[in-house]
mmCIF file of C-alpha atoms in Angstrom:
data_model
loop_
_atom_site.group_PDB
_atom_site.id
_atom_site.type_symbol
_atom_site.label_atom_id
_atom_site.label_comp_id
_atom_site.label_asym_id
_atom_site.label_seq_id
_atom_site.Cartn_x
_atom_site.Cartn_y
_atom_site.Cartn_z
ATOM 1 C CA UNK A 1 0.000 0.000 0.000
ATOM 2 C CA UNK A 2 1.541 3.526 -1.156
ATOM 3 C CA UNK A 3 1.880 6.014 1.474
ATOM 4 C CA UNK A 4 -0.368 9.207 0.588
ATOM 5 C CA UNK A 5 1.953 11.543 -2.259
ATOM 6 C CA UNK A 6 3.149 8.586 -3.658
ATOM 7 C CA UNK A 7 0.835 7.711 -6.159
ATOM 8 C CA UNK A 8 2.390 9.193 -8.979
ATOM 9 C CA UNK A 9 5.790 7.496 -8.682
ATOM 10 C CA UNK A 10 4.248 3.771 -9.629
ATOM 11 C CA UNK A 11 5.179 2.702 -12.867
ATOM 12 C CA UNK A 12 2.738 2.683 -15.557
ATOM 13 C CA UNK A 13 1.533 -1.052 -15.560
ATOM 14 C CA UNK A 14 0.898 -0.215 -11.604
ATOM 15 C CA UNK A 15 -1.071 2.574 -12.378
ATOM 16 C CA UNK A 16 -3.252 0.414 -14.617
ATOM 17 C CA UNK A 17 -3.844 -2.129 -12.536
ATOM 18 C CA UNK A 18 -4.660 0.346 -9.204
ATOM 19 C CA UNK A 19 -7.342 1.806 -11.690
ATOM 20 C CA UNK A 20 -8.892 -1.839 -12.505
ATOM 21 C CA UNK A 21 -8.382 -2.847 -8.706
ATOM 22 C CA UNK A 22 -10.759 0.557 -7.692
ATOM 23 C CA UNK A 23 -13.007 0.715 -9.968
ATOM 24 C CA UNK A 24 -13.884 -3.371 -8.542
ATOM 25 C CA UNK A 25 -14.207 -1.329 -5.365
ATOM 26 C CA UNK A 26 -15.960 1.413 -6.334
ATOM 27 C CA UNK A 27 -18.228 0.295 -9.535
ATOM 28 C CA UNK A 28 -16.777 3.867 -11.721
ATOM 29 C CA UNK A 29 -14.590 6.617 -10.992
ATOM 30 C CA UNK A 30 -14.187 10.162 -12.572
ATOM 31 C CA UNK A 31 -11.074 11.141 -14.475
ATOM 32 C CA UNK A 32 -10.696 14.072 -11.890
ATOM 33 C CA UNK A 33 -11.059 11.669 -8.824
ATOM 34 C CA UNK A 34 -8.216 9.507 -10.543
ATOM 35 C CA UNK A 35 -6.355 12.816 -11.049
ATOM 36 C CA UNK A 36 -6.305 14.066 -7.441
ATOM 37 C CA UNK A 37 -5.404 10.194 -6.186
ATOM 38 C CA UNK A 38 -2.438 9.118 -8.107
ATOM 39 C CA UNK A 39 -1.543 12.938 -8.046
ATOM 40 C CA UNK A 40 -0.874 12.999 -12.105
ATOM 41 C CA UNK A 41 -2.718 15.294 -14.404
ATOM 42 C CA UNK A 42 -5.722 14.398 -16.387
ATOM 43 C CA UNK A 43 -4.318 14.329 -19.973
ATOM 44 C CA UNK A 44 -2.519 11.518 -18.443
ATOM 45 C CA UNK A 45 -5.560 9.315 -16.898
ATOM 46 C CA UNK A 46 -7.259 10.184 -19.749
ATOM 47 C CA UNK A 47 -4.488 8.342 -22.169
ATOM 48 C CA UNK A 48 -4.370 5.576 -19.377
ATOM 49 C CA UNK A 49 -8.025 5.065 -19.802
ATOM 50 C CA UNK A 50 -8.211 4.878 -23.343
ATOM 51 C CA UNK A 51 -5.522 2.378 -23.241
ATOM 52 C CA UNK A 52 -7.584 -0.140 -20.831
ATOM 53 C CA UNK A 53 -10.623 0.352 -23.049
ATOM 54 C CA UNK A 54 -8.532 -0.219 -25.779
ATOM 55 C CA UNK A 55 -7.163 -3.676 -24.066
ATOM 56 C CA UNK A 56 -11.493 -3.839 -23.148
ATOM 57 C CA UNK A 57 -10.654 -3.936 -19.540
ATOM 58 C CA UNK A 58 -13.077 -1.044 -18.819
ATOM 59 C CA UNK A 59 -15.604 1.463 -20.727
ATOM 60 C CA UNK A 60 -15.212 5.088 -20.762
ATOM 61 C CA UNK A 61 -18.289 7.253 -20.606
ATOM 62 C CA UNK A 62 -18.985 11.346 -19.814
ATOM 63 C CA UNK A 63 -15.422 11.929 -18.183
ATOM 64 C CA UNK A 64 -15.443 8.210 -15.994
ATOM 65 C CA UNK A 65 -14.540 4.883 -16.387
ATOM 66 C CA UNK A 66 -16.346 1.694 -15.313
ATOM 67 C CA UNK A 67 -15.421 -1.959 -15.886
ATOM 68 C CA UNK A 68 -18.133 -2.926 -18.628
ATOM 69 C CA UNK A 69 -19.944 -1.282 -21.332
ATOM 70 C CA UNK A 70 -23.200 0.208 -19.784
ATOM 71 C CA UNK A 71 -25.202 -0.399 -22.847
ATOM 72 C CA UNK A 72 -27.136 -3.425 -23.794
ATOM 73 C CA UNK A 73 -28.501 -4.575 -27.209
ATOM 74 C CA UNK A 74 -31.589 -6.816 -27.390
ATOM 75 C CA UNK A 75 -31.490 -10.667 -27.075
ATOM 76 C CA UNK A 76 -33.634 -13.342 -27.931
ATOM 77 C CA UNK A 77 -35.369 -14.818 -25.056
ATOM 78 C CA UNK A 78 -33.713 -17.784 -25.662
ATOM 79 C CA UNK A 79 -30.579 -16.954 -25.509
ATOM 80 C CA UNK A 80 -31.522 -14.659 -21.562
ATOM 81 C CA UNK A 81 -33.053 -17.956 -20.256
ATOM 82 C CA UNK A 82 -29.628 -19.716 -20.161
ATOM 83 C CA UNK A 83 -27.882 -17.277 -18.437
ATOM 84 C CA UNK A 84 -27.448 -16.949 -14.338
ATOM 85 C CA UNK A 85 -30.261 -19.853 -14.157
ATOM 86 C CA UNK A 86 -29.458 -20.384 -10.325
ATOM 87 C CA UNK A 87 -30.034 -16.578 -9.601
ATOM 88 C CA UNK A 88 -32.484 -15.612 -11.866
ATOM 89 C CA UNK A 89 -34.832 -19.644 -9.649
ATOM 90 C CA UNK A 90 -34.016 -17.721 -6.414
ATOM 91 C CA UNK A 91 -35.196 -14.083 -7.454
ATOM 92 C CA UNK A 92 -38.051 -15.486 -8.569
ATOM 93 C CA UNK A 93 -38.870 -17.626 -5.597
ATOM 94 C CA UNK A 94 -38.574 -14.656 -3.668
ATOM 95 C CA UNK A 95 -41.000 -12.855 -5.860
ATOM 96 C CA UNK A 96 -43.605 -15.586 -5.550
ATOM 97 C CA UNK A 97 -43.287 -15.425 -1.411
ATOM 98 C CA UNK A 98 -44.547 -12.111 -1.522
ATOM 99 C CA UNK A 99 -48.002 -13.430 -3.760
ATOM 100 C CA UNK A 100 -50.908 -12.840 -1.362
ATOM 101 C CA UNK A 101 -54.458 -14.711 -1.291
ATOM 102 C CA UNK A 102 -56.575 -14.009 -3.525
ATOM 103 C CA UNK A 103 -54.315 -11.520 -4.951
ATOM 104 C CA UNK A 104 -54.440 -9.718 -8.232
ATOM 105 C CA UNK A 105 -50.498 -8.634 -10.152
ATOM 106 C CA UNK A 106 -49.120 -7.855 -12.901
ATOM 107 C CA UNK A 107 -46.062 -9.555 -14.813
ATOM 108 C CA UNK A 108 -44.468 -8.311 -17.551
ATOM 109 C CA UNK A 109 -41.746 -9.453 -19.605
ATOM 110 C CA UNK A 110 -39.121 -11.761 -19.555
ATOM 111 C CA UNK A 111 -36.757 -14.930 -18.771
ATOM 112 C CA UNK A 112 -37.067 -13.583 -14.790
ATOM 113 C CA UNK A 113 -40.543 -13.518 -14.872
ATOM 114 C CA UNK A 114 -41.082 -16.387 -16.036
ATOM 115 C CA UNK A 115 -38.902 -18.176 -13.507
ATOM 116 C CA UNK A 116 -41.203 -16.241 -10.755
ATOM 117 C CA UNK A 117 -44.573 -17.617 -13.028
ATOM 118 C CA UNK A 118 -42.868 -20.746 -12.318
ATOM 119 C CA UNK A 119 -42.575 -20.348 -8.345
ATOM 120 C CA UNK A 120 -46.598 -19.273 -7.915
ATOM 121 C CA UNK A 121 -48.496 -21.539 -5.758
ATOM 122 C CA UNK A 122 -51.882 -19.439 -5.558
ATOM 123 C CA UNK A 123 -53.699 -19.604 -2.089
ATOM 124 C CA UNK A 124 -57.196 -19.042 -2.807
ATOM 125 C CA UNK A 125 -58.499 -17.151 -6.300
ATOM 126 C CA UNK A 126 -55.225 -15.479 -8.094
ATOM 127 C CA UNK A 127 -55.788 -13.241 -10.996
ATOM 128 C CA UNK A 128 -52.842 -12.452 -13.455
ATOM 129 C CA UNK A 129 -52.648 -9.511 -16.408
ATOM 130 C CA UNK A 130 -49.269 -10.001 -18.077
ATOM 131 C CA UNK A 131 -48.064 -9.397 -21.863
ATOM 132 C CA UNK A 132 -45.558 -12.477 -21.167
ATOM 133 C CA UNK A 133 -47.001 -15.392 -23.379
ATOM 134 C CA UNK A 134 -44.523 -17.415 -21.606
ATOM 135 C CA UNK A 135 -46.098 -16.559 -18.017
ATOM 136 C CA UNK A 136 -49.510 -17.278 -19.590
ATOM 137 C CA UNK A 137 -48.492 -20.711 -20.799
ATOM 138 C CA UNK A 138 -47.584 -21.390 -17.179
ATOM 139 C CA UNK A 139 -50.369 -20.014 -15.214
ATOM 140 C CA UNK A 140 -52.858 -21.285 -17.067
ATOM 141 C CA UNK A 141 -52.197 -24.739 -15.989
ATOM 142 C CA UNK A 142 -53.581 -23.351 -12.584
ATOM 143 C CA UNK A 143 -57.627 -23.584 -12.226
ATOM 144 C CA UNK A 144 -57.261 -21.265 -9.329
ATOM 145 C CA UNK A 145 -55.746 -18.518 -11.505
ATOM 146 C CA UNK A 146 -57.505 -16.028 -14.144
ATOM 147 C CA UNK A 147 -54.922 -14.775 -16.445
ATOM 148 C CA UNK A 148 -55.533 -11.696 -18.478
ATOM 149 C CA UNK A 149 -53.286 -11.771 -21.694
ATOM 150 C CA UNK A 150 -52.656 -8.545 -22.939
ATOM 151 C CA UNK A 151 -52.974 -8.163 -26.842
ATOM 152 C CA UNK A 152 -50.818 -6.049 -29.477
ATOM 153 C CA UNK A 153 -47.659 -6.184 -31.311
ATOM 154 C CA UNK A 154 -46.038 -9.900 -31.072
ATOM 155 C CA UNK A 155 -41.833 -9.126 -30.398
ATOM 156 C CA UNK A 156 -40.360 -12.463 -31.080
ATOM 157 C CA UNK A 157 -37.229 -11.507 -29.503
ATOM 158 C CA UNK A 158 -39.364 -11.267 -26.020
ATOM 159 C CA UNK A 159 -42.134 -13.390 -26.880
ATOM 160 C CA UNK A 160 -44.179 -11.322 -25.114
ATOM 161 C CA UNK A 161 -46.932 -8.333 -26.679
ATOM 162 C CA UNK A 162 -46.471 -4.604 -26.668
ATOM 163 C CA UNK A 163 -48.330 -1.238 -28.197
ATOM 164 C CA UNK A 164 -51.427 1.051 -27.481
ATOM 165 C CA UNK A 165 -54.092 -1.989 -27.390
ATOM 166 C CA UNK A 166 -52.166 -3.454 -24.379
ATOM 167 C CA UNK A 167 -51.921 -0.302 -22.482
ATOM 168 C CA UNK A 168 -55.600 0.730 -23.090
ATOM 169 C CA UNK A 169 -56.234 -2.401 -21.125
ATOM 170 C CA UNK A 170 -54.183 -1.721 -18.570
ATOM 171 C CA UNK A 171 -55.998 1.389 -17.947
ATOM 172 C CA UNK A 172 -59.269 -0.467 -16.592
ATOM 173 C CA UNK A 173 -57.289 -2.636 -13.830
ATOM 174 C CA UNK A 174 -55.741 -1.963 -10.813
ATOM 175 C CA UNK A 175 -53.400 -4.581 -9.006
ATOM 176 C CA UNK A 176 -51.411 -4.563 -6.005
ATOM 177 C CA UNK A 177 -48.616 -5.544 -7.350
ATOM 178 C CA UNK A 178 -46.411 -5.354 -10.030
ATOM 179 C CA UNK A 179 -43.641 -8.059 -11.166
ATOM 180 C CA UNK A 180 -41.004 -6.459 -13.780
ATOM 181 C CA UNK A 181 -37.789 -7.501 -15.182
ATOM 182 C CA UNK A 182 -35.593 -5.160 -16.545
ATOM 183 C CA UNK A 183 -32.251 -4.954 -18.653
ATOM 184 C CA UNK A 184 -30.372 -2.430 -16.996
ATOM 185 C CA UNK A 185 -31.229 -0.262 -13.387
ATOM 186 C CA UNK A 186 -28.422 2.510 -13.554
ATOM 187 C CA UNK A 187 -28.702 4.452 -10.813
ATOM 188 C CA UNK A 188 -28.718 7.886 -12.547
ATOM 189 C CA UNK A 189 -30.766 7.072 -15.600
ATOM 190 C CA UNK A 190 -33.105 4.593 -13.319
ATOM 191 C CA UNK A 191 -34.529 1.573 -15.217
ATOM 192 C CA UNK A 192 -33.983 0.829 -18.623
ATOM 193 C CA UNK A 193 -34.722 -1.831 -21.427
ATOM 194 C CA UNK A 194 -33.763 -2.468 -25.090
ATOM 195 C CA UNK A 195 -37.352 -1.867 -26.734
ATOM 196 C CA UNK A 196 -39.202 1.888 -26.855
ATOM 197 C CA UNK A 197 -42.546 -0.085 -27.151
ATOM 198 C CA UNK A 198 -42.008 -2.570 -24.088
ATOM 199 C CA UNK A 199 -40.920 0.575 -21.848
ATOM 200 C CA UNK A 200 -43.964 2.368 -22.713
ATOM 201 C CA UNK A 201 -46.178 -0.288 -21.975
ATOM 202 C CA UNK A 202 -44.054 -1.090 -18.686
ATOM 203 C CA UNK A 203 -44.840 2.090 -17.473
ATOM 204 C CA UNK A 204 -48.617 1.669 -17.772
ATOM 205 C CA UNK A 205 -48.194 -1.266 -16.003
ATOM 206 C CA UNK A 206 -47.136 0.970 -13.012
ATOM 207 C CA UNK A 207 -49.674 3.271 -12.792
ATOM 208 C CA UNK A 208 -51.969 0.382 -12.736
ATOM 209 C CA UNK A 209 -50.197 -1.196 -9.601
ATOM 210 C CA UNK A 210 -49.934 -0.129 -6.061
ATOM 211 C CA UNK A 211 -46.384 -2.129 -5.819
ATOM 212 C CA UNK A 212 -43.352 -2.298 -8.151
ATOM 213 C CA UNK A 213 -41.358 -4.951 -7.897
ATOM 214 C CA UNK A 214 -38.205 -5.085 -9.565
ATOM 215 C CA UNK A 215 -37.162 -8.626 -10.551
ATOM 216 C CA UNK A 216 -33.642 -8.148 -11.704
ATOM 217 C CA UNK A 217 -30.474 -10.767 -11.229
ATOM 218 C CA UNK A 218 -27.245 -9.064 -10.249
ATOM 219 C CA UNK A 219 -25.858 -8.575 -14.191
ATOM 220 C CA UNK A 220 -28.204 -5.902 -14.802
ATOM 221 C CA UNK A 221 -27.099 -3.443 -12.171
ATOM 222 C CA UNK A 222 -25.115 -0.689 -13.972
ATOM 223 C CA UNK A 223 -26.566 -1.163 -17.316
ATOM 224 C CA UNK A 224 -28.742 0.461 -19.839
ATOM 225 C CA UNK A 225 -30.863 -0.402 -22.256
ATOM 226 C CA UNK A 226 -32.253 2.058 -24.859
ATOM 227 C CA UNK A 227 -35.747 2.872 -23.712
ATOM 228 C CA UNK A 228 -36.015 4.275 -20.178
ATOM 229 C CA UNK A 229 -38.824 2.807 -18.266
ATOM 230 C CA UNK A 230 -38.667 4.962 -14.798
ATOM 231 C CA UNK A 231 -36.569 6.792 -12.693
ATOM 232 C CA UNK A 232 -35.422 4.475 -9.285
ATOM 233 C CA UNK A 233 -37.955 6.628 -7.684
ATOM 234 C CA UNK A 234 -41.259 4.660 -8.992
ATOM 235 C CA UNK A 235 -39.927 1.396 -7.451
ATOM 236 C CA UNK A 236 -41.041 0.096 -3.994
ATOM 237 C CA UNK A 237 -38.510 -3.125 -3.898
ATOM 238 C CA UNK A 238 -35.733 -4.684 -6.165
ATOM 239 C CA UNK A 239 -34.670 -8.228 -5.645
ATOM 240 C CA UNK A 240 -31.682 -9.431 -6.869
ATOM 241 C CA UNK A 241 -28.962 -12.081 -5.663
ATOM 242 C CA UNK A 242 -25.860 -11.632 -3.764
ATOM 243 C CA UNK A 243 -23.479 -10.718 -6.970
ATOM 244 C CA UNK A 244 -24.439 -7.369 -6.266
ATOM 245 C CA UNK A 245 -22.248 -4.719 -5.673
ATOM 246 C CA UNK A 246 -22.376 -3.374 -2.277
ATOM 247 C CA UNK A 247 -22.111 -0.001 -3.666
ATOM 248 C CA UNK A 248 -25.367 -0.286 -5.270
ATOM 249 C CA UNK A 249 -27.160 -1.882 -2.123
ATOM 250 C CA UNK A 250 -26.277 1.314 -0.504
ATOM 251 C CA UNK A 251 -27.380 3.841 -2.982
ATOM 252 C CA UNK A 252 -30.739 2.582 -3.553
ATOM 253 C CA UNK A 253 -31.086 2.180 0.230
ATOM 254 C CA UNK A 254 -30.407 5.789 0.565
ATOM 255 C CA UNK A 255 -32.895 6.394 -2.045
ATOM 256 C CA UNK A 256 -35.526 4.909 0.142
ATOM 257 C CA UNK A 257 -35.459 1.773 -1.569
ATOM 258 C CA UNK A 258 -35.872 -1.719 -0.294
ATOM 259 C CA UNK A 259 -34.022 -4.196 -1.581
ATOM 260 C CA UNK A 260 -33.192 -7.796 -1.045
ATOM 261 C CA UNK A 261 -30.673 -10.304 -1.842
ATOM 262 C CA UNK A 262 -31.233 -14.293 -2.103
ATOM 263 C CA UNK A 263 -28.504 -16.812 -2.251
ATOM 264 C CA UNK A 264 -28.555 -19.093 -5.440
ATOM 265 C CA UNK A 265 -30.965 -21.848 -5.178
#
């Protein structure tokens, strides 16, 4: 550990790999807080950080650095629903816990969702709107549970429906709950996902709930997708799993937002 002054003396493959090590730490840094800590100038972390993007060992973005690209292009549901399996079983399980009797939610989109559909074990009557055809194909196989499939535009990448006629629906319901997945939560631009039509309709889905539930596994944190859906503001709880950054944890809880973390099933 260098004592404080000594920053700037390290060689330049120590510099590099300080940056990396912090930014693990932190989640991003400016180019000014770099400045002021190795106590070199910022034309010089600038050229170090184009150098580590260059070697794609972080992304630079509006005078910072972080490890990974923020931005996120769209995937076909089939390709999602293979990735962080374990996570993605436990987020959902806690999702389903919080199902009350004779309850009436909301799903939307997506391979977390459809783990959570999964996880449902109505108690008494359980009514379901959700644009997930997935979620439908599940629930339906419940005779205790109504489902309400919303109608529109098909996306094949999402299997799931989007557009005006599905939010015109929305606006004669009101649920206590909302179950959403997301592909990015960044804690300045708030949630995000890859489709201008699915956030539209995402965000009727909240004003027709009383609860928003943010189903998201630990991946998306720091991300963006193109469409924005909210700010962090319109969400009541996020669960995620224990990949999570403790940086994050602590910014959304000083936003006044609950959050909590499951173990892998």
């Amino acid at each position: 550990m260098n004592k404080p002054g000594e920053d700037s003396i390290l060689s330049l493959p120590e510099r590099h790999n300080r940056i990396l090590m912090l930014l693990q730490q932190r989640g991003s840094l400016s180019v000014t807080q770099l400045s002021e800590l190795f106590r070199v100038s910022e034309v010089t972390i600038r050229k170090d950080l184009s150098y580590l993007e260059q070697q794609k060992k972080l992304y630079r973005t509006h005078g910072s650095a972080i490890l990974i690209s923020p931005y996120i292009s769209d995937r076909h549901v089939s390709e999602k629903e293979k990735k962080n399996v374990p996570e993605k079983r436990a987020i959902g399980a806690a999702g389903a816990a919080l199902i009350s009797r004779d309850d009436s939610i909301i799903i939307a989109s997506g391979t977390t969702v459809a783990f959570l559909a999964r996880e449902i074990q109505p108690v008494g009557h359980l009514t379901v709107i959700t644009s997930s055809v997935p979620v439908t194909q599940i629930l339906s196989q419940h005779a205790d549970t109504d489902v309400i499939q919303l109608g529109g535009i098909t996306r094949r990448s999402s299997m799931s429906v989007v557009g005006p006629f599905a939010e015109q629906m929305l606006r004669h319901f009101n649920c206590s709950k909302l179950f959403v997945g997301v592909d990015g939560i960044d804690l300045e631009f708030g949630l995000t996902t890859t489709n201008m039509l699915e956030a539209s309709l995402n965000g009727a889905m909240i004003d027709a709930a009383q609860k928003v539930v943010v189903l998201a596994d630990s991946s998306k944190f720091g991300r963006r997708g193109f469409s924005k859906i909210c700010d962090l503001e319109a969400v009541d709880l996020i669960i995620t799993d224990s990949g999570v950054q403790p940086l994050y944890l602590e910014r959304l809880r000083e936003r006044g937002i609950e959050v909590t973390v499951v173990d892998s099933l």
